[in-house]
Amino acid sequence: MSSASIPSSTISAEESVGSETSSPVQQASNSAIDESRDSGDTVSNGESPWYYLRKESAGFVSGTLQRGRRNLWQLTTSRVSVLLSSPAASSTSIHQFLKNYEDLSVFILAGEAFCGFEVVDFREKLKAVCENYFTAFHRQSMHALKMVLEKETWTRLPPDTVQAINFAGLVGDGAPLIISSRSASGSSRFPLSTDPSGNRSGGFSYWLKSGNPFSAKLTYYREDQDYSSDSGAASEDQDYSSDVVNSKVRDRKGINGGSPVSGDENEDLHADYIDEDSQLPRRSFTRSISRSSSSHLSTNDDLKAQTGSSLCLLRSMDKYARLMQKLELVNVEFLKGICQLFGVFFYFVYQVFGQENTNSGGKGVSNSSSHRLKSCLSRISQECEQWIKPQFSSSSPSSSLAFPNTVHSLADVTPSSPLNTTSGHVSGISFSLKERCAAVDTVSLVARILHKSKAHLQSMLMSRNGSLVEDFFGQLVGSVPDLTEHLHRTTARILLHVNGYVDRIANSKWEVKELGVEHNGYVDLMLGEFKHYKTRLAHGGIPQEVQNLLLEYGVEIFAETLVEGLSRIKRCTDEGRALMSLDIQVLINGLQHFVPTNVKPKLQIVDTFIKAYYLPETEYVHWARGHPEYTKGQVVGLVTLVATMKGWKRKTRLEVVEKIESAAA
């Protein structure tokens, strides 16, 4: 039926009904008709048949969409869901996945405005796709890290190699892997389907005015670009409908890092390599680094502390942090991935450099470790079991993804032995003193950079997940000082040869009746060994402050050895006890020539143990509780010696020993 034959009263009635029940789609269509009419596309007097025909057709279409828009949206999302169910959706490159994610985010926003309700099911589908992508991405990153760790030689990288590297995404002054001209807050945070004025019913009209949301241009992240915190903040405040990134800002920030390329010349022709993540051409740059940026390794120590494995770890964590910025649906999973990456690195370093044999009979490595370090290692072994378990498996010793067998024996080293045999062997490789110290420094470097990233990581998580960051830094990153101390102590134990001195001390003659002026011979031997120990450190190629630290740990190891030896003595007189004090004083005077700090406080533990010989029998249980630095075996050995020499009753001795053992348990 021709629109010209429709009575004006009918048209007026239809317009009245339409105005009362108009949907966002109908309002938008009417607005579009009115705008075209005002612009002169049709006759402006409102009586043209073409005008009525267009208005009637638009009203019919909008009415149909109004009634069936939910069905249309569900049909559309069901087809898209089928595509997202394909394994290929979770196995693309970072660049392609983020591009797909951004398009799907805009698709959801436009769909919500179109159908008028929140699309929870499809969001969950998108979240599931993101989780699958994280699983595949994390597996690939973890395997890459483990391969680097297995091949690691713990040699410091040249400063020129790492000075141009920044971790802007990790510490918070960088951009995500892919930057859209649309605001990140509009494309990935799923705001309500409202127009800029806050009118929910008119939400879809905004999309009609802004045009095709999928035609916005993209600016790709390049790892050689220098993003500051100012540019990152500007991208957050950028209007949702902006089309391009300000070219003047890019020029001022030095994004290209070199000479500009002429407009008629393709910049990709100057590419040095193809990036493995985005599959885009990239260029290598050696521009000067701004020392004011916290994302750069600004100190000389940081530049010298990098190794291949730490660089691989930091670059992986930097990618994870950038993905947290974009994939907010699963940013908690990426934070857990950062925790696991660092946990595997932490555990591997401990396995390689933190274990030794304890043939000397002193405190074992497990006893010398702090409680926090033990708890941290136990937690890592549980949470990262799938990544570290293969190293304990005997069924697949040839697996390329398994850690090497790092529980190894350590050969004794004589003073004339080369330094590259002073540590354990991993896959046939010997690590020198210099390499062991490099491992300690690189772990500390990673921890320092992570501490810089704490505030940024917290800002990217919702408040209810903030405890995850606190837990990570409190339990794992906070244990790095304990790990570095343990590694240095283990190095000192390996280099300072105290094997046999415990038995030598215990078998010396202590049941003497007169105190002479001569000390025991083991004192001279220990001083000679410490002199060789200092020589090894001096020729190990390590900084002086590290040498001094290892010298102090060496004195503490001597103190532990002395206590262990004295606790094994079977018979001793009061004069013999005085001889012990003489030996300690001679040892202190001799060690003071090798160590720049005062050594007497470090040997106070030995003097206290010697003086405990004179305690009354009723005080030993209380004394043992007040001195947890001594092991249960050492206290029991002391009590047994005192009971033997002072003629305690057997029942009294057994009661004291039982109380000491129960208190220690």
XYZ file of C-alpha atoms in Angstrom:
665
model
C 0.000 0.000 0.000
C 1.312 3.426 -0.925
C 2.253 5.684 1.899
C 0.563 8.605 0.095
C -2.889 7.027 0.672
C -2.445 6.841 4.443
C -4.651 9.398 6.193
C -2.865 12.058 8.110
C -4.805 11.142 11.240
C -3.476 7.566 11.049
C 0.048 8.836 10.662
C -0.424 11.108 13.617
C -1.756 8.209 15.692
C 1.152 5.992 14.713
C 3.581 8.727 15.582
C 1.870 9.154 18.936
C 2.068 5.440 19.729
C 5.626 5.306 18.510
C 6.623 8.145 20.747
C 5.125 6.421 23.779
C 6.753 3.030 23.175
C 9.879 4.136 21.391
C 12.946 2.027 22.047
C 16.569 3.161 21.779
C 16.599 1.685 18.286
C 13.403 3.501 17.289
C 14.604 6.783 18.727
C 17.860 6.416 16.882
C 16.092 5.643 13.594
C 13.724 8.582 13.973
C 16.640 10.810 14.807
C 18.461 9.648 11.702
C 15.382 10.405 9.540
C 14.972 13.830 11.055
C 18.647 14.645 10.568
C 18.570 13.594 6.938
C 15.437 15.647 6.456
C 17.000 18.722 8.015
C 20.123 18.362 5.898
C 18.134 18.592 2.701
C 18.280 14.986 1.605
C 14.487 14.995 1.421
C 11.864 17.635 1.081
C 11.683 19.633 4.305
C 7.922 20.316 4.251
C 7.164 16.824 5.658
C 4.544 16.017 2.968
C 6.805 14.197 0.508
C 5.816 10.566 -0.129
C 9.475 9.603 0.004
C 9.723 10.971 3.479
C 6.726 8.986 4.687
C 7.991 5.864 2.962
C 11.372 6.092 4.665
C 9.840 6.877 8.003
C 7.366 4.017 7.762
C 10.081 1.572 6.690
C 12.409 2.689 9.469
C 9.602 2.399 11.993
C 8.740 -1.093 10.792
C 12.371 -2.241 10.998
C 12.926 -0.638 14.382
C 9.726 -2.182 15.714
C 10.817 -5.608 14.502
C 14.244 -5.160 16.097
C 12.590 -3.923 19.270
C 10.563 -7.114 19.579
C 13.283 -9.517 18.514
C 16.496 -7.808 19.542
C 17.212 -10.261 22.338
C 16.733 -13.231 20.042
C 18.926 -11.569 17.449
C 21.636 -10.913 20.028
C 21.483 -14.472 21.364
C 21.684 -15.857 17.846
C 24.684 -13.653 17.089
C 26.533 -14.535 20.292
C 25.866 -18.227 19.788
C 27.590 -18.077 16.402
C 30.511 -16.132 17.842
C 30.725 -18.575 20.760
C 31.178 -21.428 18.317
C 34.146 -19.608 16.807
C 35.604 -18.914 20.235
C 35.343 -22.607 21.114
C 37.997 -23.372 18.534
C 41.460 -24.137 19.985
C 42.879 -21.605 17.544
C 41.225 -18.815 19.522
C 43.577 -19.505 22.438
C 46.724 -20.275 20.481
C 47.317 -17.102 18.516
C 50.086 -14.569 19.032
C 49.837 -11.959 21.769
C 49.166 -9.251 19.217
C 46.350 -11.121 17.503
C 44.727 -12.282 20.724
C 44.656 -8.787 22.199
C 43.221 -7.443 18.980
C 40.486 -10.091 19.096
C 39.870 -9.364 22.771
C 39.474 -5.659 22.131
C 37.069 -6.243 19.249
C 35.003 -8.651 21.353
C 34.910 -6.125 24.191
C 33.514 -3.481 21.870
C 31.131 -6.074 20.445
C 29.782 -6.721 23.948
C 29.349 -3.027 24.710
C 27.507 -2.392 21.472
C 25.371 -5.484 22.030
C 24.421 -4.395 25.534
C 23.348 -0.997 24.244
C 21.397 -2.657 21.429
C 19.489 -5.257 23.445
C 19.195 -3.273 26.685
C 20.498 -5.825 29.187
C 23.837 -7.034 30.501
C 25.224 -10.024 28.596
C 26.633 -12.090 31.460
C 26.838 -15.408 29.611
C 28.906 -14.105 26.743
C 31.233 -12.303 29.138
C 31.818 -15.602 30.898
C 32.545 -17.166 27.539
C 35.115 -14.470 26.818
C 36.624 -14.978 30.262
C 36.931 -18.709 29.606
C 38.747 -17.990 26.342
C 41.110 -15.655 28.180
C 41.766 -18.324 30.810
C 42.567 -20.871 28.112
C 44.895 -18.394 26.472
C 46.629 -17.728 29.796
C 47.094 -21.450 30.385
C 48.775 -21.937 27.015
C 50.791 -18.726 27.323
C 51.940 -19.559 30.859
C 52.972 -23.065 29.879
C 55.043 -21.697 27.026
C 56.652 -19.029 29.235
C 57.448 -21.493 31.992
C 59.043 -23.958 29.620
C 61.121 -21.189 28.066
C 62.329 -20.074 31.501
C 63.234 -23.597 32.521
C 65.198 -24.141 29.335
C 67.143 -20.947 29.972
C 67.805 -21.976 33.571
C 69.083 -25.372 32.493
C 71.549 -23.749 30.097
C 72.473 -20.897 32.454
C 76.194 -20.390 33.029
C 75.605 -17.603 35.595
C 77.851 -15.203 33.771
C 77.013 -11.529 34.085
C 75.835 -9.859 30.906
C 77.836 -6.875 29.610
C 76.304 -3.551 30.757
C 76.057 -2.368 27.148
C 73.759 -5.299 26.428
C 71.192 -4.493 29.106
C 71.357 -0.715 29.484
C 68.724 -0.110 26.778
C 66.284 -2.626 28.297
C 63.408 -1.352 30.394
C 60.581 -3.060 32.224
C 58.041 -0.282 31.917
C 55.051 -2.611 31.972
C 56.183 -4.215 35.217
C 57.004 -1.106 37.233
C 54.073 0.897 35.921
C 55.342 3.580 33.555
C 54.755 1.723 30.331
C 51.996 0.939 27.859
C 50.218 -2.358 27.230
C 51.239 -4.661 24.416
C 48.644 -3.179 22.112
C 47.278 0.362 22.370
C 43.944 1.201 20.857
C 42.886 4.650 19.854
C 39.841 3.911 21.960
C 40.319 4.344 25.676
C 41.228 1.211 27.553
C 38.537 2.061 30.050
C 35.947 1.937 27.331
C 36.995 -1.225 25.565
C 37.884 -3.626 28.319
C 36.238 -2.500 31.522
C 32.635 -3.059 30.378
C 30.930 0.190 31.470
C 27.155 0.383 31.624
C 25.357 0.718 28.313
C 24.622 4.396 28.694
C 25.248 7.407 26.577
C 27.763 10.048 27.691
C 24.938 12.020 29.360
C 23.994 9.060 31.539
C 20.707 8.234 29.764
C 20.534 4.448 29.601
C 17.645 4.333 27.128
C 19.591 6.314 24.586
C 22.770 4.265 24.805
C 22.681 2.896 21.280
C 22.367 6.304 19.668
C 25.929 6.974 20.738
C 27.116 4.035 18.674
C 25.178 5.306 15.650
C 26.776 8.711 15.918
C 30.306 7.421 16.505
C 30.193 5.126 13.496
C 31.645 1.657 13.070
C 33.528 0.939 16.321
C 35.726 -1.664 14.641
C 37.263 0.714 12.149
C 39.385 2.597 14.714
C 43.079 2.625 13.958
C 45.501 0.799 16.219
C 48.944 1.739 17.369
C 51.061 -1.282 18.191
C 53.332 -1.501 21.180
C 57.004 -1.793 20.376
C 59.467 -3.027 22.980
C 62.044 -0.423 22.021
C 59.711 2.493 22.753
C 60.080 4.693 25.827
C 56.744 5.142 27.562
C 56.605 7.390 30.576
C 54.018 7.545 33.313
C 52.633 10.705 31.763
C 51.814 9.016 28.471
C 50.297 6.045 30.303
C 48.034 8.339 32.291
C 47.082 10.245 29.175
C 45.890 7.086 27.463
C 43.581 6.365 30.404
C 42.008 9.828 30.183
C 41.706 9.740 26.420
C 38.151 10.241 25.098
C 36.353 7.103 23.995
C 35.725 8.428 20.525
C 39.253 9.697 19.746
C 40.535 8.389 16.442
C 44.303 8.454 16.580
C 47.145 8.931 19.037
C 48.612 12.416 18.962
C 51.600 12.270 16.661
C 53.233 15.202 18.420
C 53.246 13.272 21.687
C 54.870 10.323 19.955
C 57.545 12.549 18.517
C 58.196 14.234 21.853
C 58.485 10.926 23.671
C 60.890 9.600 21.082
C 58.832 6.550 20.263
C 60.777 5.732 17.150
C 64.063 6.341 18.943
C 65.887 7.389 15.793
C 65.699 9.484 12.698
C 62.220 9.962 11.276
C 61.261 8.044 8.165
C 59.939 9.951 5.244
C 56.226 9.713 4.558
C 56.603 7.994 1.211
C 58.960 5.350 2.542
C 57.754 2.192 4.246
C 59.273 2.011 7.728
C 58.922 -1.788 7.784
C 61.655 -1.963 5.161
C 64.088 -0.809 7.842
C 63.122 -3.576 10.261
C 65.920 -5.595 11.871
C 63.823 -8.604 12.902
C 60.296 -9.985 13.164
C 58.868 -9.999 16.689
C 57.829 -13.495 17.765
C 54.758 -12.271 19.655
C 53.158 -9.808 17.269
C 54.739 -11.120 14.040
C 55.414 -7.490 13.163
C 58.657 -5.960 11.860
C 60.798 -4.474 14.614
C 63.962 -2.405 14.805
C 66.856 -2.507 17.240
C 67.835 0.759 18.870
C 70.773 1.843 21.014
C 69.527 5.207 22.125
C 70.535 6.914 25.354
C 68.564 5.968 28.422
C 66.867 8.444 30.708
C 68.114 7.777 34.222
C 65.024 9.343 35.701
C 62.755 6.551 34.550
C 62.196 3.895 37.186
C 61.703 1.247 34.489
C 65.355 1.347 33.446
C 68.249 -0.289 35.264
C 69.481 3.067 36.461
C 72.320 2.063 38.759
C 75.660 0.621 37.828
C 75.095 -2.352 40.135
C 71.835 -3.156 38.359
C 73.565 -3.074 34.998
C 76.235 -5.479 36.217
C 73.919 -7.899 38.004
C 71.903 -9.182 35.027
C 72.340 -12.749 33.801
C 70.604 -14.529 30.966
C 68.058 -16.210 33.236
C 67.186 -13.056 35.190
C 66.707 -11.142 31.953
C 64.441 -13.886 30.595
C 62.476 -13.892 33.859
C 62.034 -10.112 33.980
C 60.993 -9.883 30.345
C 58.392 -12.603 30.911
C 57.041 -10.899 34.020
C 56.964 -7.590 32.141
C 54.774 -9.200 29.471
C 52.518 -10.640 32.155
C 52.106 -7.215 33.731
C 51.230 -5.640 30.377
C 48.678 -8.376 29.740
C 47.214 -7.679 33.177
C 46.519 -4.144 31.980
C 44.593 -5.349 28.938
C 43.007 -8.638 30.030
C 41.364 -7.441 33.215
C 38.996 -10.394 33.204
C 41.896 -12.687 34.100
C 44.487 -10.307 35.545
C 44.485 -12.309 38.775
C 45.645 -15.357 36.824
C 48.489 -13.374 35.301
C 49.542 -12.205 38.769
C 49.604 -15.825 39.893
C 51.691 -16.545 36.804
C 54.215 -13.894 37.870
C 54.350 -15.526 41.296
C 55.013 -18.934 39.777
C 57.691 -17.638 37.414
C 59.580 -16.034 40.267
C 58.968 -19.054 42.488
C 60.533 -21.456 39.978
C 63.504 -19.102 39.540
C 63.870 -18.811 43.338
C 63.661 -22.575 43.823
C 66.111 -23.346 41.034
C 68.746 -20.970 42.419
C 68.388 -22.568 45.835
C 68.691 -26.062 44.391
C 71.846 -25.203 42.457
C 73.711 -23.053 44.956
C 72.062 -23.623 48.342
C 72.892 -27.260 49.076
C 76.022 -28.982 50.271
C 77.230 -32.023 52.124
C 77.631 -31.722 55.892
C 80.448 -34.155 56.483
C 81.890 -31.763 59.047
C 79.220 -32.807 61.503
C 78.114 -29.254 62.223
C 74.739 -27.764 61.576
C 73.180 -29.051 58.414
C 71.958 -26.808 55.657
C 68.355 -27.345 56.655
C 69.148 -26.284 60.209
C 71.082 -23.203 59.111
C 68.213 -22.005 56.917
C 65.812 -19.499 58.404
C 62.246 -20.519 59.177
C 60.916 -18.087 56.571
C 63.162 -19.576 53.881
C 62.045 -23.103 54.745
C 58.393 -22.049 54.604
C 58.931 -20.292 51.293
C 60.594 -23.313 49.702
C 57.844 -25.587 50.989
C 55.192 -23.306 49.549
C 56.905 -23.130 46.159
C 57.235 -26.908 46.015
C 53.467 -27.194 46.551
C 52.215 -24.385 44.314
C 54.689 -25.036 41.480
C 54.759 -28.805 41.753
C 53.930 -29.347 38.084
C 56.946 -27.241 37.061
C 59.558 -28.551 39.513
C 58.366 -32.130 40.032
C 60.113 -33.588 36.927
C 63.516 -33.047 38.532
C 62.676 -35.657 41.159
C 61.223 -38.103 38.673
C 63.350 -41.067 37.719
C 60.970 -42.204 34.994
C 61.971 -39.516 32.523
C 65.538 -38.457 33.257
C 66.079 -37.371 29.667
C 63.189 -34.934 29.610
C 64.328 -31.582 28.258
C 61.933 -29.779 30.574
C 63.181 -31.334 33.802
C 65.511 -29.497 36.120
C 68.977 -30.995 36.348
C 69.818 -33.102 39.335
C 71.015 -30.328 41.579
C 71.303 -32.368 44.758
C 74.957 -33.062 44.279
C 78.097 -33.875 46.178
C 80.830 -31.315 46.558
C 84.450 -32.286 46.126
C 86.902 -31.065 48.736
C 89.105 -28.294 47.450
C 92.687 -27.857 48.517
C 94.270 -24.392 48.619
C 96.041 -25.109 45.344
C 92.899 -26.239 43.543
C 91.452 -23.948 40.871
C 88.466 -21.846 41.870
C 86.194 -23.375 39.279
C 86.000 -26.537 41.372
C 84.826 -24.820 44.527
C 81.169 -25.469 43.960
C 78.707 -28.112 42.960
C 78.222 -29.628 39.551
C 75.089 -29.250 37.481
C 74.992 -31.258 34.275
C 78.795 -31.480 34.337
C 79.319 -27.722 34.701
C 81.374 -26.346 37.571
C 80.458 -22.991 39.026
C 83.157 -20.731 40.382
C 83.030 -18.324 43.280
C 82.413 -15.478 40.864
C 79.460 -17.248 39.290
C 77.960 -18.133 42.660
C 78.084 -14.477 43.685
C 76.565 -13.517 40.323
C 73.602 -15.782 41.092
C 73.116 -14.086 44.469
C 73.280 -10.619 42.919
C 70.859 -11.430 40.135
C 68.255 -12.786 42.573
C 68.565 -9.591 44.592
C 68.198 -7.519 41.418
C 64.956 -9.266 40.457
C 63.617 -8.673 43.971
C 64.467 -4.943 43.795
C 62.651 -4.554 40.493
C 59.655 -6.452 41.848
C 59.497 -4.134 44.855
C 59.289 -1.205 42.417
C 56.340 -2.912 40.729
C 54.305 -3.557 43.887
C 52.152 -0.421 43.752
C 51.499 -0.883 40.035
C 50.459 -4.516 40.443
C 48.096 -3.566 43.254
C 46.537 -0.805 41.156
C 45.639 -3.266 38.395
C 43.761 -5.625 40.719
C 40.422 -5.134 42.355
C 40.493 -4.307 46.053
C 39.307 -7.773 47.024
C 42.400 -9.272 45.367
C 44.915 -6.894 46.931
C 45.853 -9.510 49.505
C 47.380 -11.629 46.724
C 50.001 -8.965 46.080
C 50.734 -8.527 49.785
C 51.065 -12.271 50.195
C 53.420 -12.565 47.223
C 55.727 -9.821 48.454
C 55.513 -10.804 52.103
C 56.130 -14.522 51.667
C 58.150 -14.950 48.473
C 59.880 -11.695 47.553
C 60.426 -10.976 51.241
C 62.389 -14.234 51.561
C 65.054 -13.150 49.068
C 67.342 -11.685 51.788
C 67.140 -15.032 53.609
C 67.997 -16.844 50.392
C 70.966 -14.607 49.586
C 72.326 -14.990 53.123
C 71.916 -18.742 52.918
C 73.681 -18.871 49.544
C 76.617 -16.827 50.844
C 76.875 -19.027 53.920
C 76.816 -22.126 51.741
C 79.594 -20.654 49.598
C 81.634 -19.994 52.729
C 81.083 -23.575 53.917
C 82.286 -24.906 50.588
C 85.405 -22.756 50.447
C 86.340 -23.004 54.136
C 87.465 -26.572 54.714
C 86.499 -27.545 58.252
C 86.066 -31.249 57.606
C 87.746 -33.209 60.366
C 88.115 -30.340 62.800
C 85.113 -31.432 64.877
C 86.732 -34.802 65.633
C 90.135 -33.155 66.116
C 88.687 -30.830 68.764
C 86.713 -33.597 70.483
C 89.738 -35.928 70.629
C 92.147 -33.372 72.055
C 93.360 -33.916 75.640
C 91.019 -32.021 77.934
C 91.407 -34.080 81.079
C 94.466 -32.129 82.272
C 95.455 -31.363 85.855
C 97.484 -28.213 85.234
C 96.886 -25.332 82.865
C 99.934 -24.567 80.769
C 100.709 -21.658 78.466
C 100.424 -23.594 75.223
C 97.231 -23.881 73.246
C 96.110 -26.943 71.318
C 97.477 -27.653 67.868
C 94.091 -27.500 66.110
C 94.080 -23.726 66.670
C 97.115 -23.224 64.417
C 95.613 -25.494 61.785
C 92.350 -23.526 61.779
C 94.203 -20.227 61.450
C 96.166 -21.621 58.531
C 92.989 -22.784 56.852
C 91.386 -19.383 57.316
C 94.401 -17.750 55.696
C 93.966 -19.984 52.647
C 90.246 -19.175 52.692
C 90.970 -15.455 52.510
C 93.375 -16.053 49.627
C 90.680 -17.905 47.690
C 88.286 -15.012 48.180
C 90.887 -12.434 47.149
C 91.512 -14.246 43.857
C 87.855 -15.058 43.159
C 87.066 -11.935 41.160
C 84.357 -10.685 43.536
C 83.889 -7.213 45.090
C 85.652 -6.376 48.335
C 82.409 -5.939 50.255
C 81.381 -9.472 49.309
C 84.784 -10.756 50.392
C 84.355 -9.094 53.789
C 80.891 -10.603 54.149
C 82.177 -14.089 53.351
C 85.027 -13.614 55.826
C 82.489 -12.863 58.556
C 80.488 -15.932 57.627
C 83.719 -17.908 57.780
C 84.248 -16.807 61.385
C 80.715 -17.893 62.234
C 81.361 -21.283 60.641
C 84.445 -21.655 62.822
C 82.294 -20.839 65.867
C 79.751 -23.506 64.907
C 82.540 -26.017 64.372
C 84.061 -25.276 67.763
C 80.739 -25.664 69.572
C 80.035 -28.939 67.813
C 83.492 -30.265 68.663
C 83.309 -29.183 72.311
C 79.881 -30.805 72.684
C 81.395 -34.193 71.758
C 84.053 -34.216 74.449
C 83.702 -37.248 76.746
C 85.869 -36.221 79.708
C 87.120 -32.838 80.850
C 88.474 -31.266 84.021
C 88.134 -27.694 85.218
C 91.676 -27.058 83.961
C 90.668 -28.486 80.620
C 87.760 -26.071 80.514
C 90.197 -23.220 81.119
C 92.322 -24.562 78.275
C 89.298 -24.248 76.002
C 89.046 -20.560 76.869
C 92.750 -20.142 76.111
C 92.318 -21.767 72.703
C 89.433 -19.451 71.885
C 91.387 -16.357 72.872
C 94.352 -17.365 70.703
C 91.978 -18.064 67.817
C 90.315 -14.650 68.212
C 93.675 -12.863 68.145
C 94.723 -14.760 65.044
C 91.478 -14.255 63.118
C 91.534 -10.544 63.838
C 94.468 -10.234 61.409
C 92.326 -11.549 58.537
C 88.926 -9.995 59.189
C 88.366 -6.197 59.105
C 85.557 -6.319 61.694
C 85.656 -7.350 65.333
C 85.487 -11.151 65.510
C 85.036 -11.509 69.286
C 81.224 -11.094 69.249
C 80.917 -13.850 66.645
C 82.827 -16.266 68.897
C 80.812 -15.328 71.964
C 78.633 -18.359 71.311
C 81.657 -20.580 72.017
C 82.587 -18.778 75.242
C 79.003 -19.045 76.517
C 79.011 -22.791 75.822
C 82.271 -23.250 77.703
C 81.051 -21.333 80.766
C 77.872 -23.411 80.908
C 80.060 -26.185 82.313
C 79.959 -24.462 85.681
C 76.155 -24.225 85.982
C 74.363 -26.121 88.787
C 72.428 -29.166 87.680
C 69.056 -27.508 88.272
C 69.800 -24.706 85.781
C 70.494 -26.678 82.604
C 66.887 -27.053 81.481
C 66.266 -23.318 81.873
C 69.608 -22.523 80.209
C 68.772 -24.715 77.204
C 65.442 -22.940 76.703
C 67.181 -19.563 76.795
C 69.800 -20.521 74.184
C 68.037 -21.818 71.070
C 71.222 -21.222 69.031
C 72.505 -24.578 70.297
C 71.126 -27.821 68.912
C 69.514 -30.424 71.091
C 72.455 -32.765 70.546
C 74.954 -30.120 71.650
C 73.082 -29.383 74.898
C 72.639 -33.081 75.655
C 76.360 -33.625 75.038
C 77.199 -30.835 77.485
C 74.866 -32.236 80.144
C 76.274 -35.739 79.694
C 79.841 -34.439 80.123
C 78.970 -32.436 83.249
C 77.062 -35.380 84.754
C 80.024 -37.686 84.141
C 82.673 -35.363 85.557
C 80.587 -34.145 88.541
C 79.136 -37.527 89.471
C 75.446 -36.908 88.949
C 73.064 -39.683 89.753
C 71.927 -41.589 86.741
C 68.289 -40.766 87.467
C 69.046 -37.055 87.695
C 70.923 -37.091 84.404
C 68.114 -38.922 82.606
C 65.482 -36.524 83.962
C 67.429 -33.455 82.812
C 68.062 -34.954 79.394
C 64.391 -35.914 79.035
C 63.241 -32.383 79.904
C 65.699 -30.877 77.431
C 64.597 -33.191 74.643
C 60.903 -32.593 75.296
C 61.450 -28.823 75.332
C 63.351 -28.991 72.041
C 60.574 -31.034 70.440
